[in-house]
């Protein structure tokens, strides 16, 4: 039976070729040896991280990133969930597209995070500063993920930060989207805690914040 | 002033892969005209006169080598009956997609350019520009490529699914979009535009891989460009294109607009004698450039891509963000006057 490393390589190849059948076959074989949760954590997540990261270097295209997420979503729902995977325990998080109407970035990040076992509330798109702040506070969100495409929307995060602070928000703001990929300083300017250039970084950062928070809470 | 040529002569010389008097600069303004005229963005776009006046004033102010006949990408969505949403600190965006399910594609009817108010307004603006500058300054018209516009027609996620999973409907949509695109481009050339900028970021390798490009965006560009009755500049709107550059050259485009995410020197080498390179200043970062930084970026860009002509300095997206200040723009303009004069003897 193939090792995790071999399976990650095989499934990545199938995903990049948008070959859902092949991806499914690989995972059916993997189920002989590994549990559904082991498959998600050690095969699917690393593979999606590899694909997401390769996009930043220009080796993989966005359409491949999107379709890979979609195939994994589907495989998890139809193949792995019925065999039982428990959700991770983690701080409450939500995602929104601020002011913009561009939903693809959010959709990809949401799908990759869910595939990796996180539960994320979806606040939708075109949300205003006030409405985002209100929901974040009301729902006691600890990690707020904000996606944008347009520069003016990115600049509006400044207001979000200010109003969240006024409301005594102690969580983290994680931002991403096209405008941030052209200016490494922009996230600091708008007061975000983290910026992710691709969906792989999104998984890494969320993982880092959640493990840090969970460890702190344990004491 | 070092300028010995008109903007038109300068641009034509560089397009012929020869060195003009200085590196031409295309400052692609869409919203700064509103600031010049003291108008909110939405109001600015209501009248062709505003746009023409704004463009002429901006050219005089910054020694720009073109007038930009572009309103905003979703103007074409408006033409198809879709929604445009304005904001007062940035470009308008398209609203809810009007193709809601794949089958809606079969029911689409083509907008007729000459009977579509938002488009005739843009044509009128371009004609007014032509009256103002005659043949001294190139006027750039804009179309969204048939292959890229579906992102606004149906949403990006659904469009990617269409591409991979519903090729027949995709082909049908491309046929309609190509017909519209050609009519719209040729109407702009008739109205007074010198060349057409063909925005095709979905063809960039940021969005699709080369293999898929060769089956789709490449063929569509080749077919569409062959029917546009004037020179075309293909713009990837800050998407990557280095690995498809040879194929882009084969689509019949004269110019390629390139991203700051790739090395302009490498791109220039790959394009030598085949296509003029347009780019690649980072518009988003530009907001906070100091005078010194501006000068060094412009020097570096010219040093990498300026030699031998075949180069127009511009931003990497085809639009300067509204937030870029007058001061930065003056610095860019001054730096090109200082470092863009041919021959570029200062380059080692
Ligand atoms: C393709 C493209 C187009 C296409 C389709 C755009 C669309 N989505 O509607 C077309 C031709 C229609 C277009 C038009 C326009 N565009 Co355009 N376009 C692009 C391009 C090349 C890719 C954008 C895209 O959709 N990418 C796909 C998304 C999913 O990628 P992404 O946002 O980067 O998301 C990834 C990561 O950033 C991350 N991520 C995203 N969100 C989040 C959130 C969190 C929390 C985390 C952790 C991570 C994360 O994960 C995602 C997956 O890896 C970019 C330049 C570029 N190289 O990025 C310009 C760009 C987005 N365009 C831009 C602009 C301005 C426009 C227009 C307004 C121009 C105009 N005046 O009309 C129009 C508006 C279109 C509209 N919808 O109304 C600007 C926006 C910035 C700005 N200047 O304000 C860009 C960035 C170009 C630039 N460098 O300036 N465009």
XYZ file of C-alpha atoms and ligand atoms in Angstrom:
658
model
C 0.000 0.000 0.000
C 1.228 3.458 -0.921
C 2.665 5.829 1.693
C 1.077 9.205 2.496
C 3.711 10.896 0.382
C 2.969 8.753 -2.646
C -0.770 9.218 -2.210
C -0.394 12.992 -1.952
C 1.539 12.980 -5.235
C -1.027 10.738 -6.914
C -4.070 12.676 -5.756
C -2.455 16.029 -6.606
C -1.886 14.770 -10.142
C -5.494 13.645 -10.458
C -6.795 16.958 -9.086
C -4.622 19.072 -11.367
C -5.911 17.066 -14.335
C -9.470 17.729 -13.059
C -9.975 13.949 -13.040
C -12.624 13.326 -10.402
C -12.885 9.584 -11.126
C -9.198 9.069 -10.678
C -9.220 11.108 -7.440
C -12.082 9.009 -6.102
C -10.364 5.724 -7.050
C -7.184 6.738 -5.244
C -9.102 7.548 -2.082
C -11.170 4.357 -2.214
C -7.881 2.435 -2.272
C -6.512 4.584 0.564
C -9.548 3.712 2.712
C -8.282 0.122 2.899
C -5.403 1.290 5.023
C -6.273 4.661 6.526
C -9.245 6.114 8.401
C -11.283 8.966 6.825
C -9.759 11.487 9.230
C -6.226 10.280 8.428
C -7.016 10.658 4.730
C -8.256 14.233 5.198
C -5.356 15.313 7.382
C -2.482 13.515 5.717
C -3.520 13.194 2.079
C -6.210 15.697 1.047
C -5.091 18.734 3.080
C -1.383 18.467 2.122
C -2.368 17.999 -1.496
C -4.621 21.071 -1.470
C -1.887 23.015 0.306
C 0.580 22.024 -2.394
C -1.849 23.062 -5.160
C -2.759 26.345 -3.459
C 0.867 27.255 -2.907
C 1.948 26.350 -6.453
C -0.485 29.005 -7.725
C 1.623 31.756 -6.126
C 4.629 30.608 -8.147
C 2.681 30.515 -11.407
C 2.966 26.712 -11.707
C -0.722 26.025 -11.202
C -3.672 28.057 -12.454
C -6.628 29.352 -10.474
C -9.102 27.237 -12.407
C -7.163 24.153 -11.253
C -7.183 25.441 -7.670
C -10.929 25.988 -7.785
C -11.764 22.657 -9.428
C -9.457 20.780 -7.012
C -11.348 22.267 -4.064
C -14.643 21.380 -5.673
C -13.648 17.765 -6.342
C -12.346 17.328 -2.777
C -15.543 18.832 -1.350
C -17.536 16.330 -3.285
C -15.353 13.334 -2.464
C -15.440 14.167 1.226
C -19.220 14.529 1.194
C -19.935 11.365 -0.758
C -17.095 9.072 0.257
C -15.544 10.060 3.563
C -18.303 11.720 5.587
C -20.609 8.680 5.455
C -17.760 6.706 7.036
C -17.515 9.280 9.809
C -15.185 12.236 10.276
C -15.544 14.387 13.330
C -15.104 18.156 13.015
C -12.088 19.802 14.636
C -12.575 21.689 17.896
C -11.486 25.253 17.228
C -12.231 28.921 17.946
C -15.270 30.318 16.150
C -14.502 31.765 12.740
C -16.359 33.464 9.887
C -15.560 34.654 6.376
C -16.960 37.527 4.289
C -16.349 39.473 1.095
C -16.218 43.082 2.248
C -18.036 45.557 -0.061
C -16.958 43.611 -3.149
C -19.118 41.337 -5.250
C -16.241 38.998 -6.099
C -16.997 35.724 -4.437
C -14.528 33.243 -5.928
C -11.662 33.930 -3.492
C -13.993 33.444 -0.529
C -15.528 30.346 -2.059
C -12.123 28.720 -2.561
C -10.843 29.608 0.916
C -14.085 28.416 2.532
C -14.036 25.150 0.655
C -10.361 24.439 1.423
C -10.829 25.243 5.127
C -13.940 23.087 5.374
C -12.179 20.287 3.560
C -9.400 20.557 6.125
C -11.941 20.038 8.896
C -12.749 23.604 10.010
C -16.228 24.955 10.481
C -16.529 28.481 9.062
C -19.615 30.705 9.101
C -20.244 32.306 5.713
C -21.325 35.970 5.897
C -21.686 36.208 2.134
C -20.529 39.036 -0.114
C -21.089 42.751 -0.582
C -21.253 43.104 3.207
C -20.813 46.624 4.623
C -18.311 47.603 7.312
C -21.055 48.103 9.918
C -22.800 44.875 9.159
C -19.541 42.895 9.274
C -18.615 44.429 12.629
C -22.075 43.796 14.053
C -22.134 40.135 13.001
C -18.597 39.496 14.204
C -19.384 40.829 17.671
C -22.836 39.279 17.895
C -21.574 35.821 16.918
C -18.519 36.146 19.197
C -16.205 35.375 16.313
C -12.554 34.858 17.209
C -11.085 34.725 13.712
C -12.615 36.941 11.067
C -11.499 36.142 7.520
C -11.989 38.970 5.013
C -11.708 38.538 1.254
C -11.581 41.413 -1.240
C -10.651 41.942 -4.857
C -10.789 45.746 -5.190
C -8.303 48.137 -3.560
C -10.991 50.461 -2.093
C -12.588 47.455 -0.385
C -9.201 46.524 1.061
C -8.826 50.065 2.393
C -12.235 49.801 4.093
C -10.791 47.117 6.375
C -9.250 50.032 8.300
C -12.757 51.008 9.397
C -13.593 47.413 10.278
C -10.530 47.257 12.479
C -11.338 50.562 14.170
C -14.924 49.615 14.922
C -14.034 46.114 16.083
C -11.512 47.610 18.472
C -14.133 50.010 19.812
C -16.336 46.993 20.434
C -13.494 45.311 22.381
C -12.893 42.572 19.812
C -9.893 40.509 20.860
C -9.787 38.055 17.972
C -7.670 38.026 14.840
C -8.300 39.596 11.434
C -7.033 37.532 8.493
C -7.219 39.110 5.039
C -6.578 38.043 1.465
C -7.513 38.646 -2.168
C -6.017 40.060 -5.357
C -5.191 43.603 -4.166
C -3.134 42.211 -1.267
C -1.071 40.107 -3.642
C 0.309 43.275 -5.218
C 1.357 45.070 -2.048
C 3.022 43.325 0.871
C 2.484 46.316 3.178
C -1.220 46.807 2.542
C -2.436 44.415 5.255
C -0.456 46.280 7.898
C -1.789 49.610 6.658
C -5.369 48.420 7.125
C -4.652 46.894 10.531
C -5.039 43.207 9.726
C -3.160 40.632 11.796
C -2.376 38.284 8.918
C -2.461 38.349 5.137
C -2.458 35.223 2.990
C -1.353 35.225 -0.631
C -2.979 31.927 -1.453
C -5.299 29.356 -0.019
C -2.453 27.227 1.254
C -1.281 30.074 3.471
C -4.895 30.463 4.595
C -4.874 26.908 5.935
C -1.460 27.384 7.577
C -2.390 30.677 9.256
C -5.754 29.429 10.518
C -4.043 26.320 11.808
C -1.409 28.421 13.573
C -3.966 30.739 15.218
C -6.258 27.924 16.247
C -3.532 25.757 17.755
C -2.182 28.758 19.623
C -5.647 29.654 20.950
C -6.488 26.090 21.895
C -3.200 25.671 23.763
C -3.735 28.965 25.603
C -7.256 27.964 26.608
C -6.022 24.649 27.950
C -4.054 26.416 30.677
C 11.232 69.557 -22.767
C 13.106 66.905 -24.675
C 10.144 65.851 -26.823
C 10.778 66.127 -30.541
C 8.016 63.873 -31.773
C 4.258 63.963 -31.383
C 2.805 61.249 -29.186
C 1.530 59.458 -32.285
C 4.969 59.469 -33.944
C 6.564 58.295 -30.708
C 4.147 55.402 -30.296
C 4.276 54.338 -33.960
C 8.085 54.360 -33.879
C 8.212 52.132 -30.823
C 5.572 49.827 -32.331
C 7.931 49.511 -35.320
C 10.600 48.276 -32.861
C 12.731 51.374 -33.309
C 13.765 53.963 -30.751
C 11.705 57.187 -30.766
C 12.811 60.435 -29.051
C 11.834 59.039 -25.661
C 10.046 56.075 -24.127
C 6.317 56.598 -24.644
C 4.140 56.559 -21.540
C 0.521 55.416 -21.314
C -0.985 56.640 -18.064
C -4.254 54.742 -18.243
C -6.646 56.927 -16.316
C -10.291 56.047 -15.943
C -11.315 57.964 -12.804
C -8.786 60.784 -12.371
C -10.695 62.876 -14.924
C -13.450 63.128 -12.318
C -10.983 64.731 -9.892
C -9.849 67.178 -12.610
C -13.458 68.176 -13.210
C -14.414 68.195 -9.525
C -17.120 65.579 -10.032
C -18.159 62.404 -8.216
C -17.178 59.307 -10.240
C -20.733 58.299 -11.114
C -21.629 61.754 -12.381
C -18.388 61.990 -14.343
C -19.397 58.951 -16.380
C -22.829 60.325 -17.289
C -21.656 62.638 -20.071
C -19.289 61.992 -22.992
C -18.071 65.600 -22.705
C -16.724 64.955 -19.204
C -14.668 61.991 -20.316
C -13.150 63.753 -23.323
C -12.363 66.862 -21.300
C -10.906 64.818 -18.434
C -8.654 62.867 -20.777
C -7.346 65.967 -22.549
C -6.636 67.759 -19.267
C -4.809 64.735 -17.842
C -2.713 64.387 -20.970
C -1.617 67.998 -20.795
C -0.871 67.743 -17.111
C 1.280 64.606 -17.209
C 2.569 64.552 -20.839
C 0.649 61.364 -21.417
C 1.136 59.735 -24.816
C -2.431 58.509 -25.232
C -6.037 59.289 -24.475
C -7.960 56.410 -22.937
C -11.438 55.877 -24.346
C -12.258 53.329 -21.633
C -15.120 53.791 -19.180
C -15.149 50.595 -17.055
C -15.279 46.847 -17.673
C -18.931 46.358 -16.688
C -20.099 48.856 -19.341
C -20.405 45.762 -21.545
C -22.465 44.032 -18.867
C -24.795 47.035 -18.860
C -25.074 46.556 -22.625
C -26.172 42.942 -22.113
C -28.844 44.149 -19.663
C -26.849 43.503 -16.472
C -26.279 45.653 -13.428
C -23.436 48.114 -12.711
C -22.741 49.198 -9.143
C -20.897 52.476 -8.573
C -18.880 53.565 -5.563
C -17.337 56.976 -4.991
C -13.758 55.840 -4.305
C -13.131 53.318 -7.060
C -14.253 51.803 -10.349
C -17.778 50.461 -10.679
C -18.265 46.688 -10.578
C -20.764 44.373 -12.196
C -23.595 43.233 -9.928
C -25.583 39.989 -9.944
C -24.677 37.860 -12.981
C -27.466 37.756 -15.567
C -26.742 34.177 -16.637
C -28.138 32.374 -13.610
C -28.068 28.793 -14.872
C -26.123 27.164 -17.678
C -29.213 26.826 -19.873
C -29.768 30.607 -19.834
C -26.888 30.779 -22.330
C -29.157 29.348 -25.021
C -31.639 32.200 -24.548
C -29.233 35.131 -24.784
C -29.770 37.787 -27.405
C -26.948 39.928 -28.702
C -26.949 43.651 -27.839
C -26.651 45.869 -30.903
C -23.849 48.335 -30.309
C -25.382 51.241 -32.198
C -28.663 50.890 -30.277
C -27.188 50.538 -26.812
C -27.079 53.809 -24.921
C -24.145 53.153 -22.613
C -22.003 52.117 -25.587
C -22.996 54.991 -27.844
C -22.125 57.335 -24.976
C -18.596 55.898 -24.938
C -18.374 56.156 -28.729
C -19.415 59.785 -28.516
C -16.684 60.460 -25.949
C -14.115 58.890 -28.265
C -15.299 61.014 -31.197
C -14.984 64.133 -29.051
C -11.444 63.092 -28.122
C -10.584 62.633 -31.770
C -11.876 66.148 -32.513
C -9.587 67.510 -29.820
C -6.336 65.732 -30.703
C -6.760 64.700 -34.371
C -3.820 62.481 -35.364
C -1.384 63.816 -32.797
C -2.258 61.464 -29.974
C -3.375 57.844 -30.151
C -6.799 57.158 -28.660
C -7.175 53.741 -27.090
C -10.514 51.949 -27.176
C -11.226 48.934 -24.983
C -13.056 45.630 -25.252
C -13.307 42.711 -22.830
C -12.318 39.544 -24.637
C -15.138 37.103 -25.466
C -13.272 34.642 -23.243
C -12.902 36.913 -20.187
C -16.270 38.683 -20.069
C -18.227 35.588 -18.898
C -16.788 36.105 -15.397
C -19.094 39.118 -15.174
C -21.912 37.529 -17.208
C -22.248 34.415 -15.046
C -19.858 34.592 -12.065
C -16.325 33.211 -11.901
C -17.119 29.852 -10.253
C -19.886 28.983 -12.701
C -17.697 30.059 -15.611
C -14.850 27.738 -14.603
C -17.369 24.909 -14.311
C -18.739 25.794 -17.758
C -15.230 25.654 -19.187
C -14.489 22.187 -17.824
C -17.901 20.573 -17.839
C -20.169 22.104 -20.500
C -18.074 22.664 -23.598
C -21.028 22.891 -26.016
C -22.652 25.742 -24.099
C -19.233 27.345 -23.688
C -18.742 27.298 -27.462
C -22.180 28.843 -27.954
C -21.413 31.637 -25.499
C -18.053 32.273 -27.186
C -19.750 32.617 -30.566
C -22.134 35.268 -29.235
C -19.438 37.088 -27.270
C -17.071 37.136 -30.225
C -19.706 38.658 -32.461
C -20.407 41.346 -29.884
C -16.728 42.003 -29.213
C -15.880 42.465 -32.903
C -18.809 44.825 -33.476
C -17.952 46.834 -30.359
C -14.248 47.058 -31.246
C -14.897 48.130 -34.818
C -17.446 50.739 -33.705
C -14.765 52.267 -31.448
C -12.268 52.338 -34.318
C -14.896 54.068 -36.454
C -15.613 56.564 -33.668
C -11.990 57.711 -33.691
C -9.913 55.199 -31.729
C -6.459 54.422 -33.071
C -6.148 50.995 -31.497
C -8.103 48.558 -29.344
C -6.997 47.194 -26.018
C -8.267 43.599 -25.735
C -8.507 42.748 -22.025
C -8.067 39.026 -21.614
C -6.900 38.182 -18.077
C -8.774 34.874 -17.995
C -6.291 33.677 -20.653
C -3.409 34.503 -18.310
C -1.677 31.602 -16.602
C -2.781 33.144 -13.314
C -6.255 31.920 -14.169
C -5.961 28.989 -16.605
C -3.086 26.671 -17.485
C -1.357 26.765 -20.855
C -2.935 23.576 -22.135
C -6.435 24.946 -21.565
C -5.422 28.323 -23.017
C -4.359 26.665 -26.258
C -7.756 24.968 -26.574
C -9.758 28.078 -25.656
C -8.537 31.667 -25.094
C -5.829 31.383 -27.735
C -8.137 30.245 -30.531
C -10.791 32.784 -29.559
C -8.236 35.627 -29.545
C -6.872 34.574 -32.929
C -10.306 34.481 -34.483
C -11.556 37.703 -32.828
C -8.428 39.742 -33.542
C -8.496 38.765 -37.216
C -11.870 40.517 -37.500
C -10.936 43.717 -35.651
C -10.085 46.333 -38.287
C -7.210 48.024 -36.496
C -4.177 47.353 -34.303
C -4.792 45.460 -31.069
C -3.019 45.456 -27.718
C -3.719 42.355 -25.637
C -3.773 43.150 -21.944
C -3.612 40.517 -19.206
C -4.726 43.010 -16.536
C -1.887 42.068 -14.151
C -2.227 38.342 -14.829
C 0.874 36.338 -15.835
C 1.693 35.555 -19.476
C 5.414 34.748 -19.833
C 4.901 31.037 -20.453
C 2.338 31.661 -23.228
C 4.094 34.637 -24.805
C 4.941 32.908 -28.120
C 1.338 31.879 -28.584
C 0.105 35.369 -27.671
C 2.342 36.731 -30.439
C 0.634 34.370 -32.879
C -2.834 35.765 -32.127
C -2.015 38.817 -34.232
C -1.663 41.297 -31.383
C 0.810 44.162 -31.773
C 1.221 44.901 -28.066
C 1.094 42.883 -24.863
C 0.231 44.388 -21.455
C 2.160 42.567 -18.730
C 2.169 42.044 -14.984
C 4.566 43.170 -12.286
C 4.423 39.565 -11.057
C 6.806 38.689 -13.916
C 10.189 40.038 -14.959
C 9.747 42.648 -17.687
C 13.300 42.085 -18.966
C 12.566 38.438 -19.613
C 9.277 39.336 -21.276
C 10.945 41.965 -23.447
C 13.520 39.407 -24.620
C 10.809 36.940 -25.504
C 8.839 39.616 -27.400
C 11.753 41.189 -29.261
C 10.761 42.217 -32.782
C 7.377 40.494 -32.429
C 5.316 42.492 -29.949
C 5.654 45.786 -28.133
C 5.659 45.400 -24.348
C 3.306 47.595 -22.302
C 3.878 47.762 -18.573
C 4.470 47.031 -15.794
C 4.287 49.550 -12.926
C 2.497 48.309 -9.824
C -0.595 50.526 -9.550
C -1.604 49.240 -6.143
C 1.754 49.886 -4.522
C 2.088 53.176 -6.432
C -0.138 54.963 -3.881
C 2.733 55.118 -1.442
C 5.746 55.615 -3.717
C 8.141 58.374 -2.649
C 9.773 60.579 -5.314
C 13.006 58.649 -4.912
C 11.372 55.247 -5.125
C 9.355 56.292 -8.187
C 12.497 57.363 -9.966
C 14.286 54.127 -9.179
C 11.363 51.940 -10.317
C 11.064 53.865 -13.593
C 14.810 53.668 -14.182
C 14.857 49.959 -13.532
C 11.863 49.284 -15.784
C 13.342 51.317 -18.640
C 16.741 49.672 -18.172
C 15.149 46.236 -18.479
C 12.740 46.878 -21.349
C 13.520 50.184 -23.064
C 16.404 49.397 -25.409
C 15.572 49.229 -29.116
C 11.994 50.484 -28.799
C 9.120 48.006 -28.712
C 8.250 49.326 -25.266
C 5.614 51.592 -23.739
C 5.802 52.406 -20.047
C 2.475 51.943 -18.274
C 0.932 50.468 -15.169
C 0.541 46.697 -15.071
C -3.241 46.551 -14.999
C -4.568 49.019 -17.548
C -5.955 51.396 -14.955
C -4.383 53.696 -12.376
C -6.210 53.329 -9.060
C -8.233 56.332 -7.921
C -6.092 56.575 -4.754
C -2.860 57.375 -6.655
C -2.081 61.028 -5.926
C -1.203 63.907 -8.220
C 2.212 64.039 -6.577
C 3.084 60.449 -7.475
C 1.809 60.968 -11.013
C 3.970 64.074 -11.442
C 6.949 62.083 -10.170
C 6.300 59.366 -12.748
C 5.922 61.908 -15.505
C 9.109 63.757 -14.506
C 11.104 60.543 -14.230
C 10.217 59.498 -17.741
C 11.257 62.892 -19.090
C 14.534 62.484 -17.247
C 15.393 58.827 -17.877
C 13.321 57.916 -20.934
C 15.182 59.971 -23.534
C 16.753 57.870 -26.317
C 19.457 56.782 -26.810
C 19.501 55.285 -23.312
C 23.235 55.815 -22.857
C 23.020 55.675 -19.069
C 22.259 51.946 -19.142
C 25.375 49.882 -18.550
C -9.314 38.089 -14.067
C -9.372 39.549 -13.670
C -10.454 40.295 -14.162
C -11.597 39.667 -14.953
C -12.540 38.963 -13.966
C -12.623 39.681 -12.622
C -13.666 39.215 -11.645
N -13.341 38.340 -10.736
O -14.772 39.650 -11.683
C -12.263 40.915 -15.632
C -11.715 41.127 -17.007
C -13.772 40.846 -15.719
C -11.771 42.012 -14.692
C -12.382 43.219 -14.596
C -12.072 44.186 -13.647
N -10.971 44.223 -12.869
Co -9.720 42.744 -12.780
N -8.395 41.395 -12.554
C -8.372 40.147 -12.872
C -7.116 39.432 -12.277
C -6.143 39.092 -13.384
C -7.507 38.190 -11.461
C -8.625 38.456 -10.471
C -9.390 37.261 -9.972
O -10.608 37.218 -10.043
N -8.701 36.266 -9.438
C -9.312 35.118 -8.837
C -9.386 35.279 -7.321
C -10.086 34.098 -6.713
O -8.041 35.344 -6.861
P -7.646 36.140 -5.554
O -8.636 37.187 -5.248
O -6.244 36.541 -5.644
O -7.818 34.988 -4.428
C -6.816 34.036 -4.100
C -5.902 34.534 -2.979
O -5.707 35.905 -3.018
C -6.517 34.006 -1.719
N -7.588 34.764 -1.058
C -8.621 35.428 -1.598
N -9.428 35.913 -0.677
C -8.936 35.541 0.530
C -9.398 35.773 1.825
C -8.689 35.286 2.909
C -9.188 35.519 4.293
C -7.505 34.551 2.683
C -6.773 34.039 3.843
C -7.029 34.324 1.376
C -7.751 34.811 0.303
O -7.053 32.780 -2.135
C -7.522 32.839 -3.493
C -7.191 31.538 -4.174
O -5.815 31.314 -4.221
C -6.557 40.536 -11.292
C -5.038 40.682 -11.257
C -4.366 39.512 -10.585
N -3.268 39.067 -11.132
O -4.822 39.017 -9.570
C -7.248 41.837 -11.776
C -7.787 42.788 -10.710
C -8.547 42.001 -9.697
N -8.757 43.629 -11.418
C -8.850 44.818 -10.931
C -9.829 45.783 -11.346
C -9.705 47.175 -10.798
C -10.858 45.448 -12.250
C -11.985 46.368 -12.749
C -12.677 47.167 -11.681
C -11.448 47.310 -13.851
C -12.451 48.337 -14.310
N -12.181 49.593 -14.096
O -13.481 48.030 -14.816
C -12.948 45.352 -13.427
C -14.143 44.987 -12.522
C -14.808 43.701 -12.876
C -16.112 43.456 -12.247
N -16.335 42.239 -11.779
O -16.952 44.310 -12.162
C -7.763 45.081 -9.883
C -8.326 45.223 -8.455
C -7.468 46.064 -7.554
C -7.727 47.529 -7.752
N -6.941 48.183 -8.583
O -8.633 48.044 -7.187
C -6.792 43.824 -10.055
C -6.161 43.264 -8.788
C -5.682 44.239 -11.034
C -4.646 45.171 -10.416
N -3.424 44.710 -10.212
O -4.905 46.292 -10.111
N -10.677 41.633 -13.979
